Each structure stands twice: as C-alpha cells, then as structure tokens.
C-alpha cells in the first residue's frame, strides 16, 4: 500500500509541472508545404478572458494564425491576445489585451533559442470588429506580417513555410473565450491566394481540456473555436 | 425642528460632495498610456476611412473572389504609411517616461538577472547597434522615435510566452514617451 502511494506521488511530481506549464490548443492545421503565406479573417468576440490577475500574471489566451517556417519548428504568428506579457526589466508579467505578433526560432533539438514579440496598437479592439491576419513572404527570406492588409512588421526567416495553423491557444485550464469564427483560410502560393481545399492534408486538434472546443463551420475553410 | 432640518441638509450636501469627489478627481487624472492608445486607434480608424472601409476594422463585404473561386483577390497592401509612433527626438527630459519607476533591481537580482544596459536611443540607433535589421522592418515606429532599451542577461534562462530560453540575453523596447512596451526579444547566447 505504502509503495503504491509512493509511486502515485512520484507520478504526480512528474505530471503536475507539465500541466502547470502546458499550452492547450483548439486549432485547424494544414500540412501543405512550400507556402509563401497564410491568411485568415476573424471577428473579435467578448469575452476573451485569460483570468489574469496580480497573483497569476502568466495566464494568457489568444486567437492566432501560425506559420511554421522550418523543420525544427520555428514559426511566425499574429493574432489577438488577453493576458500576461513579460516586460524585460520589470519583475513580473504585465497585462495586455490587444493585437500582437511574434517570431520564434527553434534549434535542431527543438529548443526555443529566439523569441520576439511586439504589441500592435492601432487596430480596433472593439467587440464585433472584423480583422484580417496575414503572414506572407515579401522577399527572398523576408516575411511581412499584416493586420487588415497593413504591414506591421518584417522578419527574416526561411524561404518557404511548411505548415499553417489557425485557432485558439491558452496556457490556463480555466481561461475563457466566446465562440469565435476564424474563417477564409488561404495559402499564398505562386503569387496567388488559394482557399484550403478538401484535397489538402489537414485536421482539427482540440478537446483537451474538454472545455476547449474546435469544430468546422465550413470544412476546411472556417472553424468555430471557444472555451468555457 | 428647523435646526434639525438644516443640520440634515448640511450633512446631505457634505455627503454628496464626498461621493462626487473621487469621480471628479478621476476625470482629471489622465493615464498617458491609455490616451496614446486611444490616439493611435483613432489614427488607424482614419487610415481605414481613407481606404473607404465603412467600419472600424474591415468588413466581409470587401471579399472579392478570383474567377475560379479558389481564393480571394486581395486589396493592395499598405506598406508605406506615416508611423503611428511619430518622431520625437526633441523630447525634453521632463517628457521622458521614468523607466526606473518600473524596474525592480533587487527582485531581478534575486531572479539571477544581470543588467547590461538601460539606454535611451532612437529606433534607428537600436537597429544599427543591436538588432542589425533594416529600420523599415518596424513601419509603425518612426526611425527617430526615442526608446528606452533595457537589456538583461539571465544565465539561469528566461521564460517567455514562446517557450523557455536558455542562457538568455533579453531586450525590452519601451516607448520613451509613454512607457508602453513596444516589443521584447529573448535569445540564447552561445
């Protein structure tokens, strides 16, 4: 009996830190490679609530478009977030509610070796505002990140993208989002935008925790995502 | 009886005065960061109105499909526009955000952080000296906008929203006028 308890305690020690720092996803993924860009349209819906407070400053929740830019898992992202953002020099994470974009670089061991994020102030944060989110290759290895067809940041990355993901991410089990309708998913290839197609290799990923749901609104071009 | 009525009236007036005081005081104190955010959102709104979009943001009615219906015809991209964070190289010392007001050196030392620099410079100088990227890569910020560049080193590593960065050099770019954190970067130093 005592041995069983010890084993259970050991398992808890192993599992709980992972739960505490895990991110949860309700997303659509498309595995088409050789991409020069990705696009989605979304309407901001309240509530989007990470349950951030001064005692729990790292909680966040966001609706995002990601492009994976190399086989190590490096990425570019743009979206709308609620929750903690770490402010260098300040002793703790601060609250932010608004648009943002980011670039992450992973090495061959998949460790993150570079992460940059920017707040994007200007686009409306009003409930019901519709926005377009877009990442596209503008030069040999330069990528532009756009909100509402307006360039917000340029990054250098690889010469093509390997995957596009769209949907909801959070790092807190009890965070909350109204039902969003991410839609009009498109790739940029050969100088043209093309909707995700039934011929592509794609899937939905969600349901963990069960309160985080993703479903097709118009397969495979649009999804509903929500978290209660 | 008359005296009591007068007394009640005076007390009521005093109570009303106290009740309204905090809201009056709150009206007078303007949060500079909030004011700037409101100003920038108005600027974006103007930009969209110039493009004849009818609402703040875009609208679904703007979708134009290609002939074969396999994708959208996108409107022209806006790459060249007046930066939202305008040049302010002539900012006086009194107008500068007090960056030291948000920095807790003691707590940072406890976390294993080592300060490299807290320096005032323009975006252009930051790009030339540190990021080595073209100044046009941040079109929302004027090259002549003043920034507080806060740089720290974490031998113990640094947690970000994007993951844990080992042996990290961390840089924060704060708008020197409003104190808004415009961006941050954390990178592993070899």
CSV table of C-alpha atoms in Angstrom, one decimal:
chain,number,residue,atom,x,y,z
A,1,UNK,CA,0.0,0.0,0.0
A,2,UNK,CA,2.8,2.4,1.0
A,3,UNK,CA,4.7,1.5,-2.1
A,4,UNK,CA,1.6,2.4,-4.2
A,5,UNK,CA,1.3,5.8,-2.5
A,6,UNK,CA,4.9,6.5,-3.2
A,7,UNK,CA,4.5,5.5,-6.9
A,8,UNK,CA,1.4,7.8,-7.2
A,9,UNK,CA,3.3,10.7,-5.6
A,10,UNK,CA,6.2,10.2,-8.0
A,11,UNK,CA,3.8,10.2,-10.9
A,12,UNK,CA,2.1,13.4,-9.6
A,13,UNK,CA,5.5,15.1,-9.3
A,14,UNK,CA,6.3,14.1,-12.9
A,15,UNK,CA,2.9,15.2,-14.3
A,16,UNK,CA,1.9,18.3,-12.5
A,17,UNK,CA,4.7,20.6,-13.6
A,18,UNK,CA,3.8,19.7,-17.2
A,19,UNK,CA,0.2,20.5,-16.6
A,20,UNK,CA,1.0,23.8,-15.0
A,21,UNK,CA,3.1,25.0,-17.9
A,22,UNK,CA,1.2,23.2,-20.7
A,23,UNK,CA,-0.4,25.1,-23.5
A,24,UNK,CA,-3.8,24.0,-24.8
A,25,UNK,CA,-5.0,24.3,-28.4
A,26,UNK,CA,-8.2,24.3,-30.3
A,27,UNK,CA,-6.9,24.6,-33.9
A,28,UNK,CA,-7.1,23.6,-37.5
A,29,UNK,CA,-3.8,22.5,-39.0
A,30,UNK,CA,-2.9,22.2,-42.7
A,31,UNK,CA,0.2,20.3,-43.6
A,32,UNK,CA,0.7,21.6,-47.1
A,33,UNK,CA,4.3,22.6,-47.6
A,34,UNK,CA,6.0,25.1,-49.8
A,35,UNK,CA,3.9,28.0,-48.7
A,36,UNK,CA,4.6,31.7,-49.3
A,37,UNK,CA,1.9,32.9,-46.9
A,38,UNK,CA,-1.1,32.3,-44.8
A,39,UNK,CA,-4.3,34.3,-44.3
A,40,UNK,CA,-7.4,34.3,-42.1
A,41,UNK,CA,-10.3,36.6,-41.2
A,42,UNK,CA,-11.8,36.8,-37.7
A,43,UNK,CA,-14.4,38.9,-35.7
A,44,UNK,CA,-13.4,39.9,-32.2
A,45,UNK,CA,-15.8,38.5,-29.7
A,46,UNK,CA,-16.1,39.1,-25.9
A,47,UNK,CA,-15.4,37.6,-23.5
A,48,UNK,CA,-11.8,36.7,-24.2
A,49,UNK,CA,-10.5,36.3,-20.6
A,50,UNK,CA,-7.3,34.6,-19.6
A,51,UNK,CA,-8.3,35.0,-15.9
A,52,UNK,CA,-5.1,37.0,-15.4
A,53,UNK,CA,-4.8,38.6,-12.0
A,54,UNK,CA,-1.9,40.1,-10.0
A,55,UNK,CA,-1.3,36.7,-8.3
A,56,UNK,CA,-1.5,34.8,-11.6
A,57,UNK,CA,0.3,37.0,-14.1
A,58,UNK,CA,1.4,34.4,-16.7
A,59,UNK,CA,-2.0,33.3,-17.8
A,60,UNK,CA,-2.9,34.1,-21.4
A,61,UNK,CA,-5.3,33.2,-24.1
A,62,UNK,CA,-5.2,34.1,-27.8
A,63,UNK,CA,-6.7,33.5,-31.3
A,64,UNK,CA,-3.8,33.1,-33.7
A,65,UNK,CA,-2.5,32.4,-37.2
A,66,UNK,CA,0.8,30.5,-37.1
A,67,UNK,CA,3.1,29.6,-40.0
A,68,UNK,CA,5.8,27.0,-39.3
A,69,UNK,CA,8.9,28.2,-41.2
A,70,UNK,CA,11.3,25.3,-40.8
A,71,UNK,CA,11.6,21.6,-39.9
A,72,UNK,CA,12.9,22.5,-36.4
A,73,UNK,CA,9.5,24.1,-35.6
A,74,UNK,CA,10.4,27.8,-36.0
A,75,UNK,CA,7.4,30.0,-36.5
A,76,UNK,CA,5.8,33.3,-37.2
A,77,UNK,CA,2.5,34.3,-35.6
A,78,UNK,CA,-0.1,37.0,-35.5
A,79,UNK,CA,-3.3,37.3,-33.5
A,80,UNK,CA,-5.3,38.8,-30.7
A,81,UNK,CA,-4.4,38.1,-27.0
A,82,UNK,CA,-5.6,38.6,-23.5
A,83,UNK,CA,-3.3,38.1,-20.5
A,84,UNK,CA,0.3,38.3,-19.4
A,85,UNK,CA,3.2,39.5,-21.4
A,86,UNK,CA,6.7,39.6,-19.9
A,87,UNK,CA,8.2,43.0,-19.8
A,88,UNK,CA,12.0,42.9,-19.6
A,89,UNK,CA,13.3,44.8,-16.6
A,90,UNK,CA,10.1,44.6,-14.8
A,91,UNK,CA,9.9,42.0,-12.0
A,92,UNK,CA,6.7,40.4,-13.2
A,93,UNK,CA,4.4,39.8,-16.2
A,94,UNK,CA,2.1,42.6,-17.2
A,95,UNK,CA,-1.5,42.6,-18.5
A,96,UNK,CA,-2.1,43.2,-22.2
A,97,UNK,CA,-5.3,42.9,-24.2
A,98,UNK,CA,-4.9,43.5,-27.9
A,99,UNK,CA,-3.2,42.6,-31.2
A,100,UNK,CA,0.3,41.2,-31.2
A,101,UNK,CA,2.7,39.3,-33.4
A,102,UNK,CA,5.8,37.2,-32.8
A,103,UNK,CA,8.7,35.2,-34.2
A,104,UNK,CA,10.2,32.1,-32.6
A,105,UNK,CA,13.2,30.2,-33.6
A,106,UNK,CA,14.0,26.6,-32.6
A,107,UNK,CA,17.3,24.8,-33.0
A,108,UNK,CA,17.8,21.3,-34.3
A,109,UNK,CA,16.9,19.9,-30.8
A,110,UNK,CA,13.6,21.9,-31.0
A,111,UNK,CA,14.7,24.2,-28.1
A,112,UNK,CA,13.5,27.8,-28.5
A,113,UNK,CA,16.6,29.9,-29.0
A,114,UNK,CA,15.0,33.2,-30.0
A,115,UNK,CA,11.6,34.7,-29.3
A,116,UNK,CA,10.5,38.2,-30.2
A,117,UNK,CA,7.0,39.7,-29.7
A,118,UNK,CA,5.5,43.0,-30.5
A,119,UNK,CA,2.3,44.7,-29.3
A,120,UNK,CA,0.4,46.1,-32.2
A,121,UNK,CA,-1.6,49.1,-31.2
A,122,UNK,CA,-4.0,50.8,-33.6
A,123,UNK,CA,-6.4,48.1,-35.0
A,124,UNK,CA,-9.7,48.3,-33.2
A,125,UNK,CA,-10.1,46.1,-30.1
A,126,UNK,CA,-13.9,46.7,-30.1
A,127,UNK,CA,-16.2,43.7,-29.8
A,128,UNK,CA,-17.5,42.9,-33.3
A,129,UNK,CA,-14.6,44.4,-35.2
A,130,UNK,CA,-13.5,42.2,-38.2
A,131,UNK,CA,-9.9,41.9,-38.9
A,132,UNK,CA,-7.7,40.1,-41.4
A,133,UNK,CA,-4.5,38.4,-40.3
A,134,UNK,CA,-1.8,37.6,-42.8
A,135,UNK,CA,1.8,36.4,-43.0
A,136,UNK,CA,3.4,36.4,-46.4
A,137,UNK,CA,6.9,36.1,-47.9
A,138,UNK,CA,7.8,39.5,-49.4
A,139,UNK,CA,11.4,38.9,-50.4
A,140,UNK,CA,13.9,36.0,-50.7
A,141,UNK,CA,13.8,35.3,-47.0
A,142,UNK,CA,11.8,38.3,-45.7
A,143,UNK,CA,8.3,37.9,-44.4
A,144,UNK,CA,5.7,40.6,-43.8
A,145,UNK,CA,3.1,40.3,-41.0
A,146,UNK,CA,-0.1,42.2,-41.8
A,147,UNK,CA,-3.3,43.1,-40.0
A,148,UNK,CA,-6.1,44.5,-42.2
A,149,UNK,CA,-3.7,44.4,-45.2
A,150,UNK,CA,-1.4,46.8,-43.4
A,151,UNK,CA,2.3,45.9,-42.8
A,152,UNK,CA,3.1,45.8,-39.1
A,153,UNK,CA,6.5,44.0,-39.0
A,154,UNK,CA,9.0,42.4,-41.3
A,155,UNK,CA,11.1,39.4,-40.2
A,156,UNK,CA,13.7,37.3,-41.8
A,157,UNK,CA,13.1,33.5,-41.8
A,158,UNK,CA,13.3,30.6,-44.2
A,159,UNK,CA,12.4,30.7,-47.9
A,160,UNK,CA,9.1,28.9,-47.6
A,161,UNK,CA,6.7,27.7,-44.9
A,162,UNK,CA,5.9,24.1,-44.0
A,163,UNK,CA,2.5,24.3,-42.2
A,164,UNK,CA,-0.3,26.7,-41.3
A,165,UNK,CA,-2.2,26.5,-38.1
A,166,UNK,CA,-5.2,28.6,-37.0
A,167,UNK,CA,-7.2,28.8,-33.8
A,168,UNK,CA,-7.2,29.2,-30.1
A,169,UNK,CA,-4.4,28.8,-27.6
A,170,UNK,CA,-4.2,29.2,-23.9
A,171,UNK,CA,-2.0,28.2,-21.0
A,172,UNK,CA,-4.7,28.1,-18.4
A,173,UNK,CA,-7.2,25.4,-17.8
A,174,UNK,CA,-10.0,27.8,-16.7
A,175,UNK,CA,-9.5,30.7,-19.2
A,176,UNK,CA,-12.5,31.7,-21.3
A,177,UNK,CA,-13.3,32.6,-24.8
A,178,UNK,CA,-16.6,33.3,-26.5
A,179,UNK,CA,-17.2,31.4,-29.8
A,180,UNK,CA,-15.0,32.9,-32.5
A,181,UNK,CA,-15.4,32.1,-36.2
A,182,UNK,CA,-11.9,32.0,-37.7
A,183,UNK,CA,-12.6,31.8,-41.5
A,184,UNK,CA,-11.5,32.2,-45.1
A,185,UNK,CA,-8.3,30.2,-44.6
A,186,UNK,CA,-6.0,30.7,-47.5
A,187,UNK,CA,-2.4,30.0,-48.6
A,188,UNK,CA,-0.2,32.1,-50.8
A,189,UNK,CA,1.5,30.1,-53.5
A,190,UNK,CA,2.8,31.1,-56.8
A,191,UNK,CA,1.7,34.7,-56.3
A,192,UNK,CA,-1.9,33.7,-55.7
A,193,UNK,CA,-4.1,33.2,-52.7
A,194,UNK,CA,-5.9,29.8,-52.6
A,195,UNK,CA,-8.5,28.6,-50.0
A,196,UNK,CA,-7.7,25.5,-48.0
A,197,UNK,CA,-9.1,22.6,-50.1
A,198,UNK,CA,-10.6,19.1,-49.3
A,199,UNK,CA,-7.6,17.7,-51.2
A,200,UNK,CA,-5.1,19.1,-48.7
A,201,UNK,CA,-3.9,17.2,-45.7
A,202,UNK,CA,-5.5,18.8,-42.7
A,203,UNK,CA,-7.0,18.1,-39.3
A,204,UNK,CA,-8.6,19.6,-36.2
A,205,UNK,CA,-6.9,19.5,-32.9
A,206,UNK,CA,-8.7,20.2,-29.6
A,207,UNK,CA,-10.8,18.9,-26.8
A,208,UNK,CA,-8.0,19.0,-24.2
A,209,UNK,CA,-9.3,20.1,-21.8
A,210,UNK,CA,-12.9,19.3,-22.9
A,211,UNK,CA,-13.9,22.9,-22.3
A,212,UNK,CA,-11.7,23.9,-25.3
A,213,UNK,CA,-13.6,23.1,-28.5
A,214,UNK,CA,-12.9,23.4,-32.2
A,215,UNK,CA,-15.3,22.4,-35.0
A,216,UNK,CA,-15.7,23.1,-38.7
A,217,UNK,CA,-18.0,25.9,-39.7
A,218,UNK,CA,-17.2,25.3,-43.4
A,219,UNK,CA,-14.8,22.5,-43.9
A,220,UNK,CA,-11.9,23.2,-44.5
A,221,UNK,CA,-12.1,26.9,-44.8
A,222,UNK,CA,-13.6,28.0,-41.5
A,223,UNK,CA,-13.8,26.9,-37.9
A,224,UNK,CA,-15.6,27.8,-34.6
A,225,UNK,CA,-13.4,27.9,-31.5
A,226,UNK,CA,-14.5,28.5,-28.0
A,227,UNK,CA,-13.5,27.8,-24.4
A,228,UNK,CA,-15.9,27.8,-21.5
B,1,UNK,CA,-37.2,71.1,14.3
B,2,UNK,CA,-35.9,73.8,12.0
B,3,UNK,CA,-32.4,73.3,13.3
B,4,UNK,CA,-32.6,69.6,12.7
B,5,UNK,CA,-33.7,70.1,9.1
B,6,UNK,CA,-30.8,72.5,8.4
B,7,UNK,CA,-28.4,70.0,10.0
B,8,UNK,CA,-29.7,67.2,7.8
B,9,UNK,CA,-29.4,69.3,4.7
B,10,UNK,CA,-25.8,70.3,5.6
B,11,UNK,CA,-24.9,66.7,6.2
B,12,UNK,CA,-26.5,65.6,3.0
B,13,UNK,CA,-24.7,68.2,1.0
B,14,UNK,CA,-21.3,67.2,2.6
B,15,UNK,CA,-22.1,63.5,1.7
B,16,UNK,CA,-22.9,64.4,-1.9
B,17,UNK,CA,-19.7,66.4,-2.1
B,18,UNK,CA,-17.6,63.4,-0.8
B,19,UNK,CA,-19.4,61.0,-3.1
B,20,UNK,CA,-18.7,63.0,-6.2
B,21,UNK,CA,-15.1,63.9,-5.3
B,22,UNK,CA,-13.4,60.7,-6.4
B,23,UNK,CA,-15.1,60.7,-9.8
B,24,UNK,CA,-14.2,64.3,-10.3
B,25,UNK,CA,-10.6,63.6,-9.3
B,26,UNK,CA,-10.5,60.5,-11.6
B,27,UNK,CA,-11.7,62.6,-14.5
B,28,UNK,CA,-8.8,65.0,-14.1
B,29,UNK,CA,-6.1,62.3,-13.9
B,30,UNK,CA,-5.4,61.1,-17.4
B,31,UNK,CA,-3.5,57.9,-18.0
B,32,UNK,CA,-0.8,58.8,-20.6
B,33,UNK,CA,-0.6,55.3,-21.9
B,34,UNK,CA,-4.4,55.0,-22.3
B,35,UNK,CA,-4.5,58.4,-24.0
B,36,UNK,CA,-1.8,57.3,-26.5
B,37,UNK,CA,-3.6,54.1,-27.3
B,38,UNK,CA,-6.8,55.9,-27.9
B,39,UNK,CA,-5.0,58.4,-30.2
B,40,UNK,CA,-3.3,55.5,-32.2
B,41,UNK,CA,-6.7,53.7,-32.6
B,42,UNK,CA,-8.1,56.9,-34.0
B,43,UNK,CA,-5.2,57.2,-36.4
B,44,UNK,CA,-5.9,53.6,-37.6
B,45,UNK,CA,-9.5,54.5,-38.0
B,46,UNK,CA,-8.6,57.5,-40.2
B,47,UNK,CA,-6.3,55.3,-42.3
B,48,UNK,CA,-9.2,52.9,-42.9
B,49,UNK,CA,-11.7,55.6,-43.7
B,50,UNK,CA,-9.2,56.9,-46.3
B,51,UNK,CA,-9.4,53.5,-47.8
B,52,UNK,CA,-13.2,53.8,-47.8
B,53,UNK,CA,-13.8,51.0,-45.4
B,54,UNK,CA,-17.1,51.7,-43.7
B,55,UNK,CA,-16.4,50.4,-40.3
B,56,UNK,CA,-13.5,50.4,-37.9
B,57,UNK,CA,-11.7,47.3,-39.0
B,58,UNK,CA,-12.7,45.7,-42.2
B,59,UNK,CA,-16.0,44.1,-43.4
B,60,UNK,CA,-16.9,40.8,-45.0
B,61,UNK,CA,-18.4,42.7,-47.9
B,62,UNK,CA,-14.9,43.5,-49.1
B,63,UNK,CA,-14.3,40.0,-50.2
B,64,UNK,CA,-13.6,39.7,-53.9
B,65,UNK,CA,-13.2,36.2,-55.3
B,66,UNK,CA,-10.9,35.1,-58.1
B,67,UNK,CA,-12.8,34.0,-61.3
B,68,UNK,CA,-12.4,30.3,-60.4
B,69,UNK,CA,-13.5,30.9,-56.8
B,70,UNK,CA,-10.4,29.2,-55.4
B,71,UNK,CA,-9.3,32.2,-53.4
B,72,UNK,CA,-9.6,35.9,-52.9
B,73,UNK,CA,-8.4,38.9,-54.8
B,74,UNK,CA,-6.6,40.8,-52.1
B,75,UNK,CA,-6.7,44.6,-52.0
B,76,UNK,CA,-3.4,46.5,-52.3
B,77,UNK,CA,-1.2,46.1,-49.2
B,78,UNK,CA,-0.3,49.2,-47.2
B,79,UNK,CA,3.4,49.1,-46.6
B,80,UNK,CA,4.3,52.8,-46.7
B,81,UNK,CA,2.4,55.0,-44.2
B,82,UNK,CA,3.1,57.6,-41.6
B,83,UNK,CA,4.3,55.8,-38.5
B,84,UNK,CA,1.9,55.7,-35.6
B,85,UNK,CA,4.7,56.3,-33.1
B,86,UNK,CA,5.9,59.6,-34.5
B,87,UNK,CA,9.5,61.0,-34.4
B,88,UNK,CA,10.1,62.6,-31.0
B,89,UNK,CA,13.8,63.1,-30.9
B,90,UNK,CA,13.4,66.6,-29.4
B,91,UNK,CA,11.6,65.2,-26.3
B,92,UNK,CA,12.6,67.1,-23.2
B,93,UNK,CA,13.9,65.4,-20.1
B,94,UNK,CA,10.6,66.2,-18.3
B,95,UNK,CA,8.6,64.4,-21.0
B,96,UNK,CA,10.6,61.2,-20.8
B,97,UNK,CA,9.0,58.2,-19.1
B,98,UNK,CA,10.8,57.3,-15.9
B,99,UNK,CA,11.9,53.9,-16.8
B,100,UNK,CA,13.4,53.3,-13.4
B,101,UNK,CA,9.9,53.5,-11.9
B,102,UNK,CA,9.1,50.1,-13.3
B,103,UNK,CA,12.4,48.3,-12.7
B,104,UNK,CA,12.9,46.4,-9.5
B,105,UNK,CA,16.6,45.8,-9.5
B,106,UNK,CA,16.5,43.9,-6.2
B,107,UNK,CA,14.0,41.4,-7.4
B,108,UNK,CA,15.7,41.0,-10.7
B,109,UNK,CA,19.0,40.2,-9.0
B,110,UNK,CA,17.2,37.6,-6.9
B,111,UNK,CA,16.0,36.0,-10.2
B,112,UNK,CA,19.5,35.8,-11.4
B,113,UNK,CA,19.3,38.7,-13.9
B,114,UNK,CA,22.3,40.9,-14.7
B,115,UNK,CA,21.7,44.3,-16.1
B,116,UNK,CA,23.6,45.0,-19.3
B,117,UNK,CA,22.1,48.4,-20.1
B,118,UNK,CA,19.3,50.9,-19.8
B,119,UNK,CA,19.9,53.3,-22.6
B,120,UNK,CA,17.9,56.0,-24.4
B,121,UNK,CA,18.2,55.8,-28.2
B,122,UNK,CA,16.2,56.1,-31.3
B,123,UNK,CA,14.8,53.1,-33.2
B,124,UNK,CA,17.4,53.8,-35.9
B,125,UNK,CA,20.2,53.6,-33.4
B,126,UNK,CA,18.8,50.4,-31.9
B,127,UNK,CA,18.6,48.8,-35.4
B,128,UNK,CA,22.2,49.9,-36.2
B,129,UNK,CA,23.8,48.8,-32.9
B,130,UNK,CA,21.8,45.8,-31.7
B,131,UNK,CA,19.1,44.2,-33.9
B,132,UNK,CA,21.1,44.7,-37.2
B,133,UNK,CA,17.8,44.8,-39.1
B,134,UNK,CA,16.5,47.4,-41.5
B,135,UNK,CA,14.8,50.2,-39.7
B,136,UNK,CA,11.8,49.8,-42.1
B,137,UNK,CA,11.1,46.4,-40.6
B,138,UNK,CA,9.0,48.2,-37.9
B,139,UNK,CA,6.8,50.5,-40.1
B,140,UNK,CA,4.6,51.5,-37.2
B,141,UNK,CA,7.5,53.2,-35.4
B,142,UNK,CA,9.4,56.2,-36.8
B,143,UNK,CA,13.2,55.7,-37.1
B,144,UNK,CA,13.5,58.8,-34.9
B,145,UNK,CA,11.2,57.7,-32.1
B,146,UNK,CA,13.0,57.6,-28.8
B,147,UNK,CA,13.1,54.3,-27.0
B,148,UNK,CA,14.3,53.0,-23.7
B,149,UNK,CA,16.4,50.0,-24.5
B,150,UNK,CA,16.5,47.7,-21.4
B,151,UNK,CA,18.9,44.7,-21.7
B,152,UNK,CA,19.5,42.0,-19.2
B,153,UNK,CA,21.3,38.6,-19.1
B,154,UNK,CA,19.8,35.5,-17.5
B,155,UNK,CA,22.4,32.7,-17.1
B,156,UNK,CA,19.5,30.7,-15.5
B,157,UNK,CA,17.3,31.1,-18.5
B,158,UNK,CA,14.2,33.2,-19.2
B,159,UNK,CA,10.5,32.1,-19.6
B,160,UNK,CA,8.6,33.7,-22.4
B,161,UNK,CA,5.2,33.1,-24.0
B,162,UNK,CA,7.0,31.4,-26.8
B,163,UNK,CA,8.9,29.0,-24.5
B,164,UNK,CA,11.9,28.8,-22.2
B,165,UNK,CA,15.1,30.5,-23.5
B,166,UNK,CA,18.4,29.1,-22.0
B,167,UNK,CA,21.3,31.4,-21.2
B,168,UNK,CA,19.2,34.4,-22.4
B,169,UNK,CA,20.0,37.9,-23.5
B,170,UNK,CA,16.8,39.8,-23.1
B,171,UNK,CA,15.9,43.2,-24.6
B,172,UNK,CA,12.9,45.3,-23.9
B,173,UNK,CA,12.0,48.2,-26.2
B,174,UNK,CA,9.9,50.8,-24.2
B,175,UNK,CA,8.4,53.9,-25.8
B,176,UNK,CA,10.4,56.6,-24.1
B,177,UNK,CA,7.4,59.0,-24.1
B,178,UNK,CA,4.5,56.8,-22.9
B,179,UNK,CA,6.4,53.9,-21.3
B,180,UNK,CA,4.5,51.3,-23.4
B,181,UNK,CA,6.5,48.2,-24.0
B,182,UNK,CA,6.5,48.1,-27.8
B,183,UNK,CA,8.4,44.8,-28.0
B,184,UNK,CA,10.8,42.4,-26.5
B,185,UNK,CA,13.3,39.8,-27.6
B,186,UNK,CA,14.9,36.9,-25.8
B,187,UNK,CA,17.7,35.0,-27.4
B,188,UNK,CA,20.2,32.3,-26.4
B,189,UNK,CA,23.7,33.5,-26.2
B,190,UNK,CA,26.2,30.9,-27.3
